[in-house]
Structure formats: C-alpha cells, structure tokens
CSV table of C-alpha atoms and ligand atoms in Angstrom, one decimal:
chain,number,residue,atom,x,y,z
A,171,UNK,CA,148.3,-27.6,107.0
A,172,UNK,CA,149.8,-30.5,105.4
A,173,UNK,CA,153.5,-29.6,105.4
A,174,UNK,CA,153.1,-31.1,108.9
A,175,UNK,CA,153.3,-35.3,109.4
A,176,UNK,CA,152.5,-35.0,113.6
A,177,UNK,CA,151.8,-32.0,116.0
A,178,UNK,CA,153.5,-28.7,115.6
A,179,UNK,CA,155.3,-28.4,118.1
A,180,UNK,CA,154.0,-24.6,118.5
A,181,UNK,CA,151.0,-23.0,117.2
A,182,UNK,CA,151.4,-19.4,117.3
A,183,UNK,CA,148.4,-17.2,116.4
A,184,UNK,CA,149.4,-13.1,115.8
A,185,UNK,CA,147.0,-10.5,115.0
A,186,UNK,CA,149.1,-8.3,112.9
A,187,UNK,CA,148.9,-4.2,113.3
A,188,UNK,CA,150.1,-3.1,116.4
A,189,UNK,CA,151.3,-6.8,117.4
A,190,UNK,CA,153.1,-8.6,114.7
A,191,UNK,CA,153.2,-4.8,112.6
A,192,UNK,CA,154.9,-2.3,114.4
A,193,UNK,CA,153.5,1.2,112.7
A,194,UNK,CA,155.5,3.1,114.8
A,195,UNK,CA,158.9,1.6,113.7
A,196,UNK,CA,160.3,2.8,110.7
A,197,UNK,CA,163.4,0.2,111.1
A,198,UNK,CA,160.7,-2.7,111.5
A,199,UNK,CA,163.7,-3.8,114.0
A,200,UNK,CA,160.9,-5.9,116.3
A,201,UNK,CA,159.4,-8.0,113.4
A,202,UNK,CA,162.9,-8.6,112.0
A,203,UNK,CA,163.8,-10.2,114.9
A,204,UNK,CA,160.6,-12.5,114.8
A,205,UNK,CA,161.1,-13.2,111.7
A,206,UNK,CA,164.9,-14.3,111.9
A,207,UNK,CA,163.5,-16.8,115.5
A,208,UNK,CA,160.8,-18.0,113.2
A,209,UNK,CA,163.1,-19.0,110.1
A,210,UNK,CA,166.0,-20.5,112.3
A,211,UNK,CA,164.2,-22.7,114.8
A,212,UNK,CA,160.5,-22.7,114.3
A,213,UNK,CA,159.2,-22.9,111.2
A,214,UNK,CA,160.3,-26.4,109.9
A,215,UNK,CA,158.0,-27.7,113.2
A,216,UNK,CA,156.0,-25.3,114.1
A,217,UNK,CA,152.2,-23.1,112.5
A,218,UNK,CA,152.4,-19.6,111.7
A,219,UNK,CA,149.0,-18.4,112.1
A,220,UNK,CA,148.1,-14.6,110.9
A,221,UNK,CA,144.6,-13.4,112.3
A,222,UNK,CA,143.7,-9.9,111.1
A,223,UNK,CA,140.8,-7.3,110.7
A,224,UNK,CA,141.9,-6.7,107.6
A,225,UNK,CA,140.2,-7.8,104.5
A,226,UNK,CA,142.2,-9.6,102.0
A,227,UNK,CA,142.6,-6.6,100.2
A,228,UNK,CA,144.0,-4.0,102.8
A,229,UNK,CA,145.5,-7.6,104.1
A,230,UNK,CA,147.6,-8.3,100.8
A,231,UNK,CA,148.5,-4.4,101.4
A,232,UNK,CA,150.7,-4.6,104.0
A,233,UNK,CA,152.3,-7.3,103.1
A,234,UNK,CA,154.2,-4.9,100.5
A,235,UNK,CA,154.4,-2.5,103.0
A,236,UNK,CA,156.3,-4.1,105.7
A,237,UNK,CA,158.8,-7.2,106.3
A,238,UNK,CA,155.9,-9.9,106.9
A,239,UNK,CA,156.6,-13.3,106.9
A,240,UNK,CA,154.5,-15.7,105.4
A,241,UNK,CA,151.9,-17.7,107.3
A,242,UNK,CA,149.9,-21.2,107.0
A,243,UNK,CA,147.5,-19.7,107.6
A,244,UNK,CA,145.5,-16.8,107.2
A,245,UNK,CA,142.1,-15.4,109.1
A,246,UNK,CA,141.0,-12.6,107.5
A,247,UNK,CA,138.2,-9.9,108.2
A,248,UNK,CA,137.8,-10.9,112.0
A,249,UNK,CA,137.8,-14.6,111.9
A,250,UNK,CA,135.4,-14.6,109.4
A,251,UNK,CA,137.8,-15.9,106.5
A,252,UNK,CA,140.4,-18.9,106.9
A,253,UNK,CA,142.7,-19.6,104.6
A,254,UNK,CA,145.5,-21.7,103.6
A,255,UNK,CA,148.7,-22.4,102.0
A,256,UNK,CA,150.4,-19.5,100.3
A,257,UNK,CA,147.7,-19.9,97.3
A,258,UNK,CA,145.3,-18.6,100.1
A,259,UNK,CA,142.9,-21.7,99.3
A,260,UNK,CA,139.5,-20.3,101.2
A,261,UNK,CA,138.0,-22.6,104.2
A,262,UNK,CA,134.2,-23.0,102.3
A,263,UNK,CA,133.1,-25.2,105.5
A,264,UNK,CA,133.8,-22.1,108.1
A,265,UNK,CA,131.8,-20.3,104.9
A,266,UNK,CA,129.3,-22.3,105.4
A,267,UNK,CA,129.1,-22.3,108.9
A,268,UNK,CA,129.1,-19.1,109.3
A,269,UNK,CA,126.0,-18.3,107.1
A,270,UNK,CA,123.9,-19.8,109.8
A,271,UNK,CA,121.2,-17.3,111.6
A,272,UNK,CA,122.9,-14.3,109.2
A,273,UNK,CA,121.9,-12.3,107.3
A,274,UNK,CA,123.6,-8.8,106.0
A,275,UNK,CA,120.6,-7.1,105.0
A,276,UNK,CA,118.9,-7.1,108.4
A,277,UNK,CA,122.1,-5.9,109.4
A,278,UNK,CA,122.8,-3.0,106.8
A,279,UNK,CA,118.7,-1.7,107.2
A,280,UNK,CA,119.4,-1.6,111.2
A,281,UNK,CA,122.6,-0.2,111.3
A,282,UNK,CA,121.8,2.7,109.0
A,283,UNK,CA,119.4,3.9,111.5
A,284,UNK,CA,122.3,5.0,113.6
A,285,UNK,CA,123.8,8.4,113.0
A,286,UNK,CA,126.5,7.4,114.7
A,287,UNK,CA,128.0,4.7,112.9
A,288,UNK,CA,130.0,5.3,110.0
A,289,UNK,CA,130.2,3.3,107.3
A,290,UNK,CA,134.0,1.6,107.1
A,291,UNK,CA,135.4,1.7,103.1
A,292,UNK,CA,133.9,-1.0,100.8
A,293,UNK,CA,136.6,-3.1,100.8
A,294,UNK,CA,136.4,-3.8,104.7
A,295,UNK,CA,132.1,-4.5,103.9
A,296,UNK,CA,132.3,-8.3,103.7
A,297,UNK,CA,130.0,-11.9,103.3
A,298,UNK,CA,130.4,-11.5,106.9
A,299,UNK,CA,131.3,-8.8,108.3
A,300,UNK,CA,129.8,-5.1,108.5
A,301,UNK,CA,132.1,-2.7,109.6
A,302,UNK,CA,131.9,1.2,111.0
A,303,UNK,CA,133.6,3.6,112.6
A,304,UNK,CA,132.1,5.3,116.2
A,305,UNK,CA,133.3,7.5,118.9
A,306,UNK,CA,134.4,5.9,121.9
A,307,UNK,CA,131.9,7.9,123.8
A,308,UNK,CA,129.1,6.8,122.1
A,309,UNK,CA,130.5,2.7,122.1
A,310,UNK,CA,128.7,1.1,124.6
A,311,UNK,CA,125.2,2.5,124.3
A,312,UNK,CA,125.4,1.8,120.7
A,313,UNK,CA,126.2,-1.3,121.0
A,314,UNK,CA,123.8,-2.7,123.6
A,315,UNK,CA,120.9,-0.7,121.3
A,316,UNK,CA,122.2,-2.4,118.1
A,317,UNK,CA,121.9,-5.9,119.5
A,318,UNK,CA,119.3,-5.4,121.1
A,319,UNK,CA,116.9,-4.6,117.7
A,320,UNK,CA,119.1,-7.3,115.6
A,321,UNK,CA,118.0,-9.8,118.2
A,322,UNK,CA,114.5,-8.6,118.1
A,323,UNK,CA,114.7,-9.4,114.3
A,324,UNK,CA,115.7,-12.7,114.6
A,325,UNK,CA,119.6,-12.4,113.9
A,326,UNK,CA,122.5,-13.9,116.6
A,327,UNK,CA,125.1,-10.9,116.1
A,328,UNK,CA,128.6,-10.5,117.9
A,329,UNK,CA,129.2,-6.8,118.1
A,330,UNK,CA,133.1,-6.3,118.4
A,331,UNK,CA,134.8,-2.7,119.3
A,332,UNK,CA,138.7,-2.3,118.4
A,333,UNK,CA,141.2,0.5,118.4
A,334,UNK,CA,139.0,3.0,120.0
A,335,UNK,CA,137.2,3.6,117.1
A,336,UNK,CA,136.3,0.5,114.9
A,337,UNK,CA,132.7,-1.8,115.5
A,338,UNK,CA,132.2,-4.9,113.5
A,339,UNK,CA,129.3,-7.1,113.2
A,340,UNK,CA,129.4,-10.6,112.5
A,341,UNK,CA,127.7,-13.2,113.2
A,342,UNK,CA,127.7,-15.1,116.9
A,343,UNK,CA,129.6,-18.1,115.7
A,344,UNK,CA,132.0,-15.8,114.1
A,345,UNK,CA,135.2,-14.0,115.6
A,346,UNK,CA,139.4,-14.3,116.0
A,347,UNK,CA,138.7,-16.4,118.7
A,348,UNK,CA,135.8,-18.9,117.3
A,349,UNK,CA,138.1,-19.2,114.0
A,350,UNK,CA,141.1,-20.7,116.1
A,351,UNK,CA,139.0,-22.6,118.5
A,352,UNK,CA,137.5,-24.3,114.8
A,353,UNK,CA,141.4,-25.1,113.7
A,354,UNK,CA,142.1,-26.9,116.6
A,355,UNK,CA,139.4,-28.9,116.5
A,356,UNK,CA,140.1,-29.7,112.8
A,357,UNK,CA,143.8,-29.8,113.8
A,358,UNK,CA,142.5,-32.7,116.4
A,359,UNK,CA,140.6,-34.3,114.2
A,360,UNK,CA,143.6,-34.8,112.0
A,361,UNK,CA,146.2,-35.5,115.0
A,362,UNK,CA,147.6,-32.8,114.9
A,363,UNK,CA,146.8,-30.6,117.7
A,364,UNK,CA,149.6,-28.0,118.4
A,365,UNK,CA,151.4,-29.2,121.6
A,366,UNK,CA,151.6,-25.1,122.4
A,367,UNK,CA,149.5,-22.1,121.3
A,368,UNK,CA,150.6,-18.7,122.0
A,369,UNK,CA,147.8,-15.9,120.5
A,370,UNK,CA,149.0,-12.4,120.5
A,371,UNK,CA,146.7,-9.4,120.3
A,372,UNK,CA,146.2,-5.4,121.1
A,373,UNK,CA,143.0,-4.7,120.8
A,374,UNK,CA,139.3,-6.0,121.4
A,375,UNK,CA,138.9,-8.4,118.7
A,376,UNK,CA,141.5,-10.4,119.9
A,377,UNK,CA,140.2,-10.7,123.5
A,378,UNK,CA,138.3,-13.8,122.5
A,379,UNK,CA,142.0,-15.4,121.2
A,380,UNK,CA,142.5,-15.5,125.1
A,381,UNK,CA,139.8,-17.4,125.8
A,382,UNK,CA,140.0,-20.8,123.9
A,383,UNK,CA,141.0,-23.4,125.8
A,384,UNK,CA,144.6,-24.4,126.6
A,385,UNK,CA,145.9,-21.4,124.6
A,386,UNK,CA,148.4,-19.5,126.6
A,387,UNK,CA,147.8,-15.3,125.4
A,388,UNK,CA,150.7,-12.7,125.0
A,389,UNK,CA,149.2,-8.7,124.9
A,390,UNK,CA,151.7,-7.4,123.6
A,391,UNK,CA,153.0,-3.8,125.9
A,392,UNK,CA,151.2,-1.2,123.2
A,393,UNK,CA,147.8,-2.9,124.0
A,394,UNK,CA,144.5,-0.7,123.5
A,395,UNK,CA,142.9,0.2,126.4
A,396,UNK,CA,139.9,-1.9,125.8
A,397,UNK,CA,141.3,-4.9,125.5
A,398,UNK,CA,143.3,-4.2,129.2
A,399,UNK,CA,139.6,-3.5,130.4
A,400,UNK,CA,138.3,-6.8,129.3
A,401,UNK,CA,141.4,-8.5,131.0
A,402,UNK,CA,141.0,-6.9,134.1
A,403,UNK,CA,137.5,-7.8,134.2
A,404,UNK,CA,137.9,-11.4,132.6
A,405,UNK,CA,141.6,-12.9,133.4
A,406,UNK,CA,143.3,-11.1,135.5
A,407,UNK,CA,144.0,-14.3,137.7
A,408,UNK,CA,144.7,-16.4,134.3
A,409,UNK,CA,148.6,-16.6,134.6
A,410,UNK,CA,148.6,-18.2,130.7
A,411,UNK,CA,147.4,-15.0,130.1
A,412,UNK,CA,150.4,-11.9,130.0
A,413,UNK,CA,150.4,-8.0,129.4
A,414,UNK,CA,154.0,-8.5,127.8
A,415,UNK,CA,156.8,-5.3,128.6
A,416,UNK,CA,157.9,-5.0,125.4
A,417,UNK,CA,156.2,-3.0,122.2
A,418,UNK,CA,154.6,-6.0,119.0
A,419,UNK,CA,156.3,-8.5,117.8
A,420,UNK,CA,159.0,-7.7,120.9
A,421,UNK,CA,156.4,-9.1,123.2
A,422,UNK,CA,155.9,-11.9,121.2
A,423,UNK,CA,159.5,-13.0,121.7
A,424,UNK,CA,159.3,-12.0,125.3
A,425,UNK,CA,155.8,-14.2,125.6
A,426,UNK,CA,157.9,-17.5,124.2
A,427,UNK,CA,160.4,-16.9,126.6
A,428,UNK,CA,158.0,-16.0,129.3
A,429,UNK,CA,155.5,-19.5,129.0
A,430,UNK,CA,158.9,-21.5,128.0
A,431,UNK,CA,157.5,-22.3,124.5
A,432,UNK,CA,161.2,-22.7,122.5
A,433,UNK,CA,163.6,-21.0,121.6
A,434,UNK,CA,163.6,-16.7,122.6
A,435,UNK,CA,166.7,-15.9,121.1
A,436,UNK,CA,166.6,-14.4,118.0
A,437,UNK,CA,170.2,-13.8,116.0
A,438,UNK,CA,169.4,-10.4,115.2
A,439,UNK,CA,169.8,-9.9,119.0
A,440,UNK,CA,173.5,-11.4,118.7
A,441,UNK,CA,176.3,-9.5,117.6
A,442,UNK,CA,179.3,-11.5,116.8
A,443,UNK,CA,177.2,-14.1,114.8
A,444,UNK,CA,180.8,-15.9,113.9
A,445,UNK,CA,180.8,-17.0,117.9
A,446,UNK,CA,177.1,-18.5,118.2
A,447,UNK,CA,178.5,-22.4,117.5
A,448,UNK,CA,176.1,-25.5,117.8
A,449,UNK,CA,176.4,-29.3,118.2
A,450,UNK,CA,174.4,-30.4,115.3
A,451,UNK,CA,173.9,-29.2,111.6
A,452,UNK,CA,171.0,-26.9,111.0
A,453,UNK,CA,170.7,-25.8,107.8
A,454,UNK,CA,167.7,-23.3,108.7
A,455,UNK,CA,170.3,-21.5,111.0
A,456,UNK,CA,173.0,-21.6,108.5
A,457,UNK,CA,170.5,-19.5,106.3
A,458,UNK,CA,169.3,-17.3,108.8
A,459,UNK,CA,172.6,-15.8,109.6
A,460,UNK,CA,174.3,-16.2,106.8
A,461,UNK,CA,171.6,-13.3,105.5
A,462,UNK,CA,172.0,-11.3,108.2
A,463,UNK,CA,175.5,-11.0,108.3
A,464,UNK,CA,175.1,-10.3,104.3
A,465,UNK,CA,173.0,-7.2,105.5
A,466,UNK,CA,175.5,-6.3,108.6
A,467,UNK,CA,177.7,-6.7,105.9
A,468,UNK,CA,176.3,-3.9,103.6
A,469,UNK,CA,175.4,-1.9,106.3
A,470,UNK,CA,178.9,-1.6,107.7
A,471,UNK,CA,178.0,-3.1,110.9
A,472,UNK,CA,180.9,-6.2,111.0
A,473,UNK,CA,183.6,-5.9,112.6
A,474,UNK,CA,186.7,-8.0,111.5
A,475,UNK,CA,185.8,-7.8,107.6
A,476,UNK,CA,188.9,-9.8,106.7
A,477,UNK,CA,188.2,-12.3,109.0
A,478,UNK,CA,184.4,-12.9,108.1
A,479,UNK,CA,185.7,-13.1,104.8
A,480,UNK,CA,188.2,-15.1,104.6
A,481,UNK,CA,185.4,-17.5,107.2
A,482,UNK,CA,183.1,-16.9,104.6
A,483,UNK,CA,185.2,-18.6,102.2
A,484,UNK,CA,186.0,-22.1,103.8
A,485,UNK,CA,182.9,-22.8,103.5
A,486,UNK,CA,182.0,-22.2,101.2
A,487,UNK,CA,182.8,-25.0,98.5
A,488,UNK,CA,186.0,-24.0,95.6
A,489,UNK,CA,183.4,-26.3,93.1
A,490,UNK,CA,180.5,-24.3,94.4
A,491,UNK,CA,178.6,-22.5,91.9
A,492,UNK,CA,175.7,-19.6,92.4
A,493,UNK,CA,173.5,-19.1,89.4
A,494,UNK,CA,172.5,-15.0,89.7
A,495,UNK,CA,168.7,-14.7,88.8
A,496,UNK,CA,169.7,-12.9,86.4
A,497,UNK,CA,170.9,-16.1,84.8
A,498,UNK,CA,174.6,-15.4,84.8
A,499,UNK,CA,177.0,-18.3,86.9
A,500,UNK,CA,179.6,-17.3,89.0
A,501,UNK,CA,181.8,-19.5,91.2
A,502,UNK,CA,180.7,-18.9,94.6
A,503,UNK,CA,184.7,-18.2,95.4
A,504,UNK,CA,184.1,-15.4,93.1
A,505,UNK,CA,180.7,-14.2,94.4
A,506,UNK,CA,183.1,-13.8,97.7
A,507,UNK,CA,185.5,-11.9,96.7
A,508,UNK,CA,182.9,-9.8,95.1
A,509,UNK,CA,181.1,-9.2,98.9
A,510,UNK,CA,184.8,-7.1,99.3
A,511,UNK,CA,183.8,-4.7,97.6
A,512,UNK,CA,180.5,-4.4,98.5
A,513,UNK,CA,181.6,-3.5,102.3
A,514,UNK,CA,178.9,-0.9,103.4
A,515,UNK,CA,177.4,-0.1,100.3
A,516,UNK,CA,173.9,-0.2,101.7
A,517,UNK,CA,174.8,2.4,104.6
A,518,UNK,CA,172.4,4.7,105.8
A,519,UNK,CA,170.1,3.1,103.6
A,520,UNK,CA,167.4,1.8,105.8
A,521,UNK,CA,169.2,-1.9,104.1
A,522,UNK,CA,167.2,-4.9,105.6
A,523,UNK,CA,167.7,-8.6,104.7
A,524,UNK,CA,165.5,-11.4,105.8
A,525,UNK,CA,164.6,-14.7,104.9
A,526,UNK,CA,160.9,-16.7,104.5
A,527,UNK,CA,159.9,-19.7,104.6
A,528,UNK,CA,162.6,-21.7,105.0
A,529,UNK,CA,162.2,-25.1,104.3
A,530,UNK,CA,165.6,-27.3,104.6
A,531,UNK,CA,165.4,-31.1,103.2
A,532,UNK,CA,167.6,-33.5,103.6
A,533,UNK,CA,168.5,-35.4,100.3
A,534,UNK,CA,171.0,-37.7,101.9
A,535,UNK,CA,173.0,-38.8,104.9
A,536,UNK,CA,175.5,-35.2,104.5
A,537,UNK,CA,173.6,-33.0,102.5
A,538,UNK,CA,170.6,-30.8,102.5
A,539,UNK,CA,168.2,-28.3,99.8
A,540,UNK,CA,167.1,-25.4,101.2
A,541,UNK,CA,164.0,-23.7,100.2
A,542,UNK,CA,163.6,-20.1,100.4
A,543,UNK,CA,162.6,-16.8,100.1
A,544,UNK,CA,165.0,-14.2,100.6
A,545,UNK,CA,164.1,-10.4,100.6
A,546,UNK,CA,165.9,-6.9,100.4
A,547,UNK,CA,164.6,-3.8,101.1
A,548,UNK,CA,166.3,-0.2,100.2
A,549,UNK,CA,164.2,2.2,101.8
A,550,UNK,CA,161.0,1.4,100.1
A,551,UNK,CA,162.2,-0.3,97.4
A,552,UNK,CA,162.0,-3.9,97.6
A,553,UNK,CA,162.6,-7.1,95.8
A,554,UNK,CA,163.3,-10.9,96.1
A,555,UNK,CA,164.5,-14.4,95.3
A,556,UNK,CA,163.2,-17.8,95.4
A,557,UNK,CA,166.7,-19.2,96.5
A,558,UNK,CA,167.7,-23.1,96.6
A,559,UNK,CA,171.0,-23.6,98.1
A,560,UNK,CA,172.8,-26.7,98.9
A,561,UNK,CA,174.8,-27.8,102.3
A,562,UNK,CA,176.6,-30.6,102.9
A,563,UNK,CA,178.4,-31.8,106.4
A,564,UNK,CA,180.9,-33.7,104.4
A,565,UNK,CA,184.1,-33.6,106.1
A,566,UNK,CA,183.2,-30.9,108.6
A,567,UNK,CA,182.2,-30.8,112.4
A,568,UNK,CA,179.6,-29.6,113.5
A,569,UNK,CA,181.6,-26.1,115.6
A,570,UNK,CA,182.8,-25.2,111.5
A,571,UNK,CA,178.8,-24.7,110.4
A,572,UNK,CA,178.0,-26.3,106.7
A,573,UNK,CA,179.7,-26.0,103.1
A,574,UNK,CA,177.9,-24.2,100.7
A,575,UNK,CA,177.7,-25.8,97.8
A,576,UNK,CA,175.5,-24.5,95.6
A,577,UNK,CA,173.0,-21.5,95.3
A,578,UNK,CA,170.7,-20.9,92.4
A,579,UNK,CA,168.2,-18.1,92.7
A,580,UNK,CA,165.3,-17.1,90.3
A,581,UNK,CA,163.2,-13.1,90.8
A,582,UNK,CA,159.7,-13.3,92.3
A,583,UNK,CA,157.3,-12.5,89.9
A,584,UNK,CA,155.5,-9.2,90.8
A,585,UNK,CA,158.7,-7.9,92.6
A,586,UNK,CA,161.1,-4.9,91.0
A,587,UNK,CA,163.9,-7.1,89.1
A,588,UNK,CA,167.5,-5.2,90.2
A,589,UNK,CA,168.4,-4.3,86.8
A,590,UNK,CA,172.2,-2.7,88.6
A,591,UNK,CA,174.8,-4.3,89.6
A,592,UNK,CA,173.9,-4.5,93.6
A,593,UNK,CA,172.3,-8.3,94.1
A,594,UNK,CA,174.9,-10.6,95.3
A,595,UNK,CA,173.4,-13.2,96.9
B,735,LIG,C1,141.1,-3.9,110.6
B,735,LIG,C2,139.8,-4.1,109.4
B,735,LIG,C3,138.5,-3.0,110.1
B,735,LIG,C4,137.8,-3.7,111.4
B,735,LIG,C5,139.0,-3.6,112.1
B,735,LIG,C6,138.9,-3.7,113.8
B,735,LIG,O1,140.9,-2.5,111.0
B,735,LIG,O2,140.2,-3.3,108.1
B,735,LIG,O3,137.6,-3.1,108.7
B,735,LIG,O4,136.8,-2.9,111.7
B,735,LIG,O5,140.1,-4.1,112.1
B,735,LIG,O6,138.6,-5.1,113.2
B,736,LIG,MG1,145.7,-4.7,115.9
C-alpha cells in the first residue's frame, strides 16, 4: 500500500474461485487477458486486492496452479485475514478487532450438535472462521437455528452460505465486505482513498462486497444462484452493480468498460501488435506487448515472422546485452537471431507467457528501469524469472517504441530451473 504516493486510480477487489480464476477454462484465457490489461495499464497507479474464502494454505496452492498475478493486498478466509505485499504481512489491527465478541470454543460446541454440518478440512478452520459443508436444502433451516443458539450464548456471529455447499461462521464484524470497508477507512486516513473501487464476485460470501458505499460491483456471468437471489432481493435497482454477460475475469474486464473505469482493451485481444502505436512512451505496455509477441512466436501464431523479427532487431540496441538466468551473457542482437530457431517450438504444448508486477521507474530524462517477474507455463510446468530491463527513448519517436538496452534475469526461487536450452528471454 505504501508503494503509491497518492490515491489509487482504481482498486479492484476480486474473489478468486470462479471469479478471477475460471476452473472450467483449461487455457486460462480470461485471466491471462486480465493480467495483460492490468500490468500494461493499471499496475503502476492502481491497487489489486484478492479477496478469497480460501485459507492461506489453499490460496498458496491456487497460486501454483493458475497464472495469477501478485496482489497488493490479500484478504483470505472470508475477510478474516488481511495481509499486505509480497511477504503477506498480516494486519494485526484487524485480528484485534475480530477478537471482540468472538469465542471459537462456543462456536465449535454449538455447531457439533448439528448432524447436517460436516466439518471442512483442517486447513480451512481458522482463528476467526469455522467452516462446514451442508446440503442446499437444509442450509436455510440450519443457519436460522444455529444463529439463534449462538445468540442465546451471547455470541454475535455472521453465518454465510456460498457455492451451494459451504457454510462459514465468522465474527459479526468480519466478512469480505467489512474487510473492504476497513481497508477503505485505512486508505482514507492515509489520504489515499481510491478514486474508484470495483468489487468482483460470484458467490454468497461476495454479496457484502457490493454493499460497501461508493463501490462498483460486478457479478460475473457464472454467478451462483445464492448471489443472484441476494441481488434480486436487495440490490435490483442499484445501477452500480451489474451481472456481466461474460464469465470470470472476462466479466471483470467487461465491468471496467461498462463503468468507464479506465482502459478496457487487453493487448491479448489485439491480433496485430505491431499496429498498436501509442502517442507517448510507455515502458510497462512495451514489456507486456513484447512477451505476448514472444508467446505467439513460440506458439506459431505470428503472421509475417520475418517482418516481426527485423522490427524487433531494430528496437534492440546493437550494444545491448542479455544476461541469461544461467548467467551466460549474449548480445541482444544474437538473442533475436536465436529466436528464429524457436518459432513454433511450443505449438500445441499449452504454452503461455505472462508478466507480473511490472514496475517501471524513470532513471533519467530518456531512460527507464523496468522490473517484473516473467513466467512461462508449458503444460503443467511453470517457471519464472525476476527480470530487469533498461529501455531508452533516446533518438526514437513515440511510434517506434523504446529501445531495449539491457536485460538481466535470475531464476525465481522454488520454480523449476530450466536446464535445457529453451529459455530465451
Ligand atoms: C473457500 C474456503 C472455504 C469456504 C468457502 C466459502 O472455498 O476454502 O473454507 O467455506 O470458500 O466461503
Ligand atoms: Mg468464488
């Protein structure tokens, strides 16, 4: 949060399962489209918040399975755990606040009396969240009785039903909506209230996100029955909430456009990227565009490969150097020449490339240093590099794009290190 010096232009608060992440799309296309849009157009001045029902354990597992960006803030366990940054530093103030009027022991005692409730896995039982499975038909009755019994024992709790099967018991002050309200207050106190906030969700535990003042909301096309029912009963006439016509992350992009929150064209939707000219220098956009080209190149999806390659060479400085993550140095021009040999080498291999946390900083009037993580996925195997690129605008026009002067990569810990010869950039 400290990264931004002023109010974020846009704060996206998105649920993960079946909202940001489409579990029915093995190609992950909609999230990859979102990623390209976010990194090229929003990352530098906006905030990305993931708000999931998952515990930290299951959240980290999902990150390994899907091409997810790194959020600025992670809200987990249905708004009961808030963490900041890449190190996921917990918000202790939120923990203290939730401790009020909460007694997990009483919750366990009372819930154990219901044969309809089966406990979820151990990882999903958290300090401020007790989670169960319950059949759809029995959910309403169980929720009513349970809340009466807990109230009679002096507890003020919130019971939420999601996905037609999950039942969560939380402190009354918790939940995704309350966590968002808390963050808004924190940002406001720091003079950084976002200019716009877009909440995105698909199921019951997302409903409260849409009740926070001044928030735009999108229920993705594939939203669950319980969320649509909540909407019909509580927010039908609210023009700030839409039911998207597109699934998952594509619905989020749709909402950005619908509410006019900023650019809504992902570079992934542009077939001929050489046509996409800008009227100013934009290092983040150039990085996103280059790695999209790189993916298409290796998937054999580039028309006019020869033209592309010579254009690419012309934007690389003749004295430019690439330091490969194995620490071998090569000239950028030699690297471009080597690309010829890998055209189409990943065809039909479920190959994808994306960049995460693209942060450009201008180091003098015509030079930028851009840091980011570059990821490649081939089938199930994912690997990544921390990458630093120096680009320059010296002697070039906006329409020609920036000149690449230097590229340096190091393997990201914990990912498979590519020993064979197919990591090129
Ligand atoms: C996630 C959590 C689960 C919770 C559900 C609905 O699936 O893992 O514990 O019940 O979200 O909030
Ligand atoms: Mg969901």
